[in-house]
C-alpha atoms as a printed R data frame, in Angstrom:
    type eleno elety resid chain resno       x       y       z
1   ATOM     1    CA   UNK     A     1  96.036 -60.720 217.952
2   ATOM     2    CA   UNK     A     2  93.515 -63.020 216.255
3   ATOM     3    CA   UNK     A     3  96.164 -64.361 213.864
4   ATOM     4    CA   UNK     A     4  98.621 -64.968 216.719
5   ATOM     5    CA   UNK     A     5  95.873 -66.668 218.705
6   ATOM     6    CA   UNK     A     6  95.005 -69.103 215.898
7   ATOM     7    CA   UNK     A     7  98.641 -69.837 215.050
8   ATOM     8    CA   UNK     A     8  99.748 -70.481 218.618
9   ATOM     9    CA   UNK     A     9  96.644 -72.482 219.452
10  ATOM    10    CA   UNK     A    10  97.112 -74.733 216.427
11  ATOM    11    CA   UNK     A    11 100.847 -75.158 217.077
12  ATOM    12    CA   UNK     A    12 100.720 -75.929 220.767
13  ATOM    13    CA   UNK     A    13  97.456 -77.322 222.070
14  ATOM    14    CA   UNK     A    14  95.577 -80.559 222.174
15  ATOM    15    CA   UNK     A    15  92.198 -80.127 223.815
16  ATOM    16    CA   UNK     A    16  89.871 -82.402 221.877
17  ATOM    17    CA   UNK     A    17  86.274 -81.281 221.578
18  ATOM    18    CA   UNK     A    18  86.949 -77.800 222.870
19  ATOM    19    CA   UNK     A    19  85.569 -74.583 221.492
20  ATOM    20    CA   UNK     A    20  88.119 -71.763 221.585
21  ATOM    21    CA   UNK     A    21  87.374 -68.051 221.480
22  ATOM    22    CA   UNK     A    22  89.110 -64.709 221.469
23  ATOM    23    CA   UNK     A    23  87.220 -61.630 222.622
24  ATOM    24    CA   UNK     A    24  87.661 -57.980 223.522
25  ATOM    25    CA   UNK     A    25  85.985 -55.996 226.264
26  ATOM    26    CA   UNK     A    26  83.547 -53.284 225.193
27  ATOM    27    CA   UNK     A    27  81.776 -51.502 228.045
28  ATOM    28    CA   UNK     A    28  79.980 -54.185 230.078
29  ATOM    29    CA   UNK     A    29  80.133 -56.739 227.255
30  ATOM    30    CA   UNK     A    30  82.667 -58.879 225.466
31  ATOM    31    CA   UNK     A    31  82.685 -59.080 221.689
32  ATOM    32    CA   UNK     A    32  84.044 -62.203 220.008
33  ATOM    33    CA   UNK     A    33  86.716 -61.490 217.393
34  ATOM    34    CA   UNK     A    34  87.726 -65.095 216.684
35  ATOM    35    CA   UNK     A    35  86.060 -68.419 217.386
36  ATOM    36    CA   UNK     A    36  86.532 -72.033 216.516
37  ATOM    37    CA   UNK     A    37  83.463 -73.997 217.537
38  ATOM    38    CA   UNK     A    38  83.795 -77.662 218.378
39  ATOM    39    CA   UNK     A    39  82.775 -80.094 215.688
40  ATOM    40    CA   UNK     A    40  82.245 -82.698 218.420
41  ATOM    41    CA   UNK     A    41  79.271 -80.852 219.901
42  ATOM    42    CA   UNK     A    42  77.318 -79.221 217.043
43  ATOM    43    CA   UNK     A    43  74.238 -78.582 219.220
44  ATOM    44    CA   UNK     A    44  76.384 -76.760 221.760
45  ATOM    45    CA   UNK     A    45  76.359 -72.975 222.158
46  ATOM    46    CA   UNK     A    46  77.823 -71.415 219.011
47  ATOM    47    CA   UNK     A    47  80.192 -68.478 219.239
48  ATOM    48    CA   UNK     A    48  80.388 -66.243 216.187
49  ATOM    49    CA   UNK     A    49  82.604 -63.312 215.295
50  ATOM    50    CA   UNK     A    50  80.848 -60.136 216.377
51  ATOM    51    CA   UNK     A    51  78.669 -61.880 218.986
52  ATOM    52    CA   UNK     A    52  78.228 -59.704 222.071
53  ATOM    53    CA   UNK     A    53  77.646 -61.226 225.513
54  ATOM    54    CA   UNK     A    54  77.518 -59.721 229.024
55  ATOM    55    CA   UNK     A    55  80.989 -59.724 230.589
56  ATOM    56    CA   UNK     A    56  79.392 -60.584 233.943
57  ATOM    57    CA   UNK     A    57  78.647 -64.130 232.745
58  ATOM    58    CA   UNK     A    58  81.510 -65.026 230.388
59  ATOM    59    CA   UNK     A    59  84.912 -66.454 231.247
60  ATOM    60    CA   UNK     A    60  86.744 -63.814 229.226
61  ATOM    61    CA   UNK     A    61  84.595 -61.036 230.672
62  ATOM    62    CA   UNK     A    62  85.413 -62.193 234.180
63  ATOM    63    CA   UNK     A    63  89.095 -62.434 233.191
64  ATOM    64    CA   UNK     A    64  89.011 -58.718 232.333
65  ATOM    65    CA   UNK     A    65  87.027 -57.904 235.486
66  ATOM    66    CA   UNK     A    66  89.524 -59.827 237.652
67  ATOM    67    CA   UNK     A    67  92.096 -57.151 236.871
68  ATOM    68    CA   UNK     A    68  89.896 -54.256 237.933
69  ATOM    69    CA   UNK     A    69  89.365 -52.993 241.453
70  ATOM    70    CA   UNK     A    70  85.959 -53.889 242.891
71  ATOM    71    CA   UNK     A    71  84.992 -50.194 242.840
72  ATOM    72    CA   UNK     A    72  85.527 -50.124 239.058
73  ATOM    73    CA   UNK     A    73  83.332 -53.224 238.632
74  ATOM    74    CA   UNK     A    74  80.605 -51.506 240.664
75  ATOM    75    CA   UNK     A    75  80.942 -48.387 238.494
76  ATOM    76    CA   UNK     A    76  80.651 -50.437 235.284
77  ATOM    77    CA   UNK     A    77  77.406 -52.064 236.394
78  ATOM    78    CA   UNK     A    78  76.022 -49.043 238.272
79  ATOM    79    CA   UNK     A    79  73.195 -48.209 235.889
80  ATOM    80    CA   UNK     A    80  72.010 -51.697 234.952
81  ATOM    81    CA   UNK     A    81  72.972 -55.295 235.567
82  ATOM    82    CA   UNK     A    82  72.377 -57.691 232.642
83  ATOM    83    CA   UNK     A    83  69.457 -60.111 232.620
84  ATOM    84    CA   UNK     A    84  70.564 -63.646 233.576
85  ATOM    85    CA   UNK     A    85  71.201 -65.997 230.651
86  ATOM    86    CA   UNK     A    86  70.719 -69.209 232.670
87  ATOM    87    CA   UNK     A    87  69.571 -70.206 236.137
88  ATOM    88    CA   UNK     A    88  73.269 -70.222 237.182
89  ATOM    89    CA   UNK     A    89  74.055 -66.676 236.000
90  ATOM    90    CA   UNK     A    90  75.011 -64.228 238.750
91  ATOM    91    CA   UNK     A    91  72.101 -61.930 239.556
92  ATOM    92    CA   UNK     A    92  73.681 -58.724 240.818
93  ATOM    93    CA   UNK     A    93  76.948 -56.832 241.173
94  ATOM    94    CA   UNK     A    94  77.608 -58.122 244.710
95  ATOM    95    CA   UNK     A    95  77.367 -61.744 243.503
96  ATOM    96    CA   UNK     A    96  79.566 -60.854 240.527
97  ATOM    97    CA   UNK     A    97  82.261 -59.378 242.772
98  ATOM    98    CA   UNK     A    98  82.222 -62.527 244.935
99  ATOM    99    CA   UNK     A    99  82.538 -64.624 241.756
100 ATOM   100    CA   UNK     A   100  85.389 -62.447 240.451
101 ATOM   101    CA   UNK     A   101  87.177 -62.807 243.805
102 ATOM   102    CA   UNK     A   102  87.006 -66.612 243.489
103 ATOM   103    CA   UNK     A   103  88.457 -66.291 239.993
104 ATOM   104    CA   UNK     A   104  91.249 -64.024 241.292
105 ATOM   105    CA   UNK     A   105  92.112 -66.637 243.911
106 ATOM   106    CA   UNK     A   106  92.202 -69.367 241.252
107 ATOM   107    CA   UNK     A   107  94.123 -67.169 238.795
108 ATOM   108    CA   UNK     A   108  91.711 -68.029 236.000
109 ATOM   109    CA   UNK     A   109  88.157 -67.033 235.182
110 ATOM   110    CA   UNK     A   110  85.382 -69.620 234.967
111 ATOM   111    CA   UNK     A   111  81.900 -69.462 233.505
112 ATOM   112    CA   UNK     A   112  80.177 -72.467 235.050
113 ATOM   113    CA   UNK     A   113  77.015 -72.728 232.938
114 ATOM   114    CA   UNK     A   114  76.268 -68.987 233.192
115 ATOM   115    CA   UNK     A   115  76.084 -68.419 229.422
116 ATOM   116    CA   UNK     A   116  74.661 -71.789 228.430
117 ATOM   117    CA   UNK     A   117  73.402 -74.707 230.516
118 ATOM   118    CA   UNK     A   118  75.779 -77.640 230.199
119 ATOM   119    CA   UNK     A   119  78.766 -75.488 229.102
120 ATOM   120    CA   UNK     A   120  81.803 -74.629 231.225
121 ATOM   121    CA   UNK     A   121  84.310 -72.045 230.006
122 ATOM   122    CA   UNK     A   122  87.761 -71.133 231.282
123 ATOM   123    CA   UNK     A   123  89.296 -67.778 230.408
124 ATOM   124    CA   UNK     A   124  92.284 -65.494 230.808
125 ATOM   125    CA   UNK     A   125  93.613 -62.330 229.213
126 ATOM   126    CA   UNK     A   126  96.301 -61.425 226.702
127 ATOM   127    CA   UNK     A   127  98.423 -58.341 227.420
128 ATOM   128    CA   UNK     A   128 100.114 -55.792 225.173
129 ATOM   129    CA   UNK     A   129 103.525 -54.099 225.444
130 ATOM   130    CA   UNK     A   130 102.136 -51.831 228.199
131 ATOM   131    CA   UNK     A   131 100.962 -54.922 230.117
132 ATOM   132    CA   UNK     A   132  97.347 -53.899 229.573
133 ATOM   133    CA   UNK     A   133  94.767 -56.637 228.993
134 ATOM   134    CA   UNK     A   134  93.677 -56.287 225.367
135 ATOM   135    CA   UNK     A   135  91.948 -59.597 224.626
136 ATOM   136    CA   UNK     A   136  90.494 -62.584 226.397
137 ATOM   137    CA   UNK     A   137  90.944 -66.204 225.387
138 ATOM   138    CA   UNK     A   138  88.668 -69.007 226.486
139 ATOM   139    CA   UNK     A   139  88.142 -72.726 226.174
140 ATOM   140    CA   UNK     A   140  84.547 -73.961 226.297
141 ATOM   141    CA   UNK     A   141  83.570 -77.570 226.897
142 ATOM   142    CA   UNK     A   142  80.549 -79.560 227.919
143 ATOM   143    CA   UNK     A   143  80.508 -79.297 231.722
144 ATOM   144    CA   UNK     A   144  80.703 -83.075 232.100
145 ATOM   145    CA   UNK     A   145  83.787 -83.213 229.845
146 ATOM   146    CA   UNK     A   146  85.916 -80.823 231.964
147 ATOM   147    CA   UNK     A   147  86.790 -83.422 234.619
148 ATOM   148    CA   UNK     A   148  87.725 -85.964 231.934
149 ATOM   149    CA   UNK     A   149  90.222 -83.593 230.312
150 ATOM   150    CA   UNK     A   150  91.372 -82.253 233.652
151 ATOM   151    CA   UNK     A   151  91.055 -78.704 234.911
152 ATOM   152    CA   UNK     A   152  94.827 -78.450 235.445
153 ATOM   153    CA   UNK     A   153  95.461 -79.322 231.789
154 ATOM   154    CA   UNK     A   154  92.965 -76.694 230.660
155 ATOM   155    CA   UNK     A   155  94.487 -74.056 232.960
156 ATOM   156    CA   UNK     A   156  98.045 -74.897 231.849
157 ATOM   157    CA   UNK     A   157  97.038 -74.701 228.184
158 ATOM   158    CA   UNK     A   158  95.279 -71.352 228.539
159 ATOM   159    CA   UNK     A   159  98.091 -69.881 230.604
160 ATOM   160    CA   UNK     A   160 100.693 -71.070 228.092
161 ATOM   161    CA   UNK     A   161  98.805 -69.640 225.103
162 ATOM   162    CA   UNK     A   162  98.111 -66.315 226.866
163 ATOM   163    CA   UNK     A   163 101.779 -65.971 227.837
164 ATOM   164    CA   UNK     A   164 103.004 -66.764 224.321
165 ATOM   165    CA   UNK     A   165 100.676 -64.256 222.676
166 ATOM   166    CA   UNK     A   166 101.401 -61.610 225.308
167 ATOM   167    CA   UNK     A   167 105.136 -62.145 224.899
168 ATOM   168    CA   UNK     A   168 104.847 -61.788 221.111
169 ATOM   169    CA   UNK     A   169 102.973 -58.521 221.673
170 ATOM   170    CA   UNK     A   170 105.787 -57.196 223.903
171 ATOM   171    CA   UNK     A   171 104.349 -57.748 227.375
172 ATOM   172    CA   UNK     A   172 106.766 -57.985 230.290
173 ATOM   173    CA   UNK     A   173 105.771 -61.401 231.621
174 ATOM   174    CA   UNK     A   174 107.825 -61.041 234.791
175 ATOM   175    CA   UNK     A   175 105.567 -58.246 236.009
176 ATOM   176    CA   UNK     A   176 102.233 -59.863 235.112
177 ATOM   177    CA   UNK     A   177 100.450 -61.387 238.080
178 ATOM   178    CA   UNK     A   178  99.518 -65.049 237.560
179 ATOM   179    CA   UNK     A   179  99.783 -65.061 233.805
């Protein structure tokens, strides 16, 4: 999946200054398996392979959570909710479910400065031949840069890349909701 992600991203996208990541869900966290950090913003949050972050705050984590029933989200965070990473991080499972519902309505997950102040991330999932979400892809930008690039352009790019990778992995795109 990581090789497909890099190849398709390089072949088909033009989002200057963006950091791109690929992650997998592991319990209540996401683990980054591929990352290309922006050279335009060296002081920005740096994603590294193997980095683990709470799914409740990340765009890819929320992308995975969007596909779960609310009861499953509650079960995941039943024992302990992660400590906030920024002042904008959701604080409890009820707030997380409301946030996930907004993402479901949009059809794309957003981390609006929940992992790092000044950083906005957009995420979605990649599906396998059983139409199961197996990886999350995200674009991270300085929050003030998102409007300049255009949210629609970011969403279209992520959706296109996720569909291409999913299709190469054998997913039935006609049955995937909003991908």
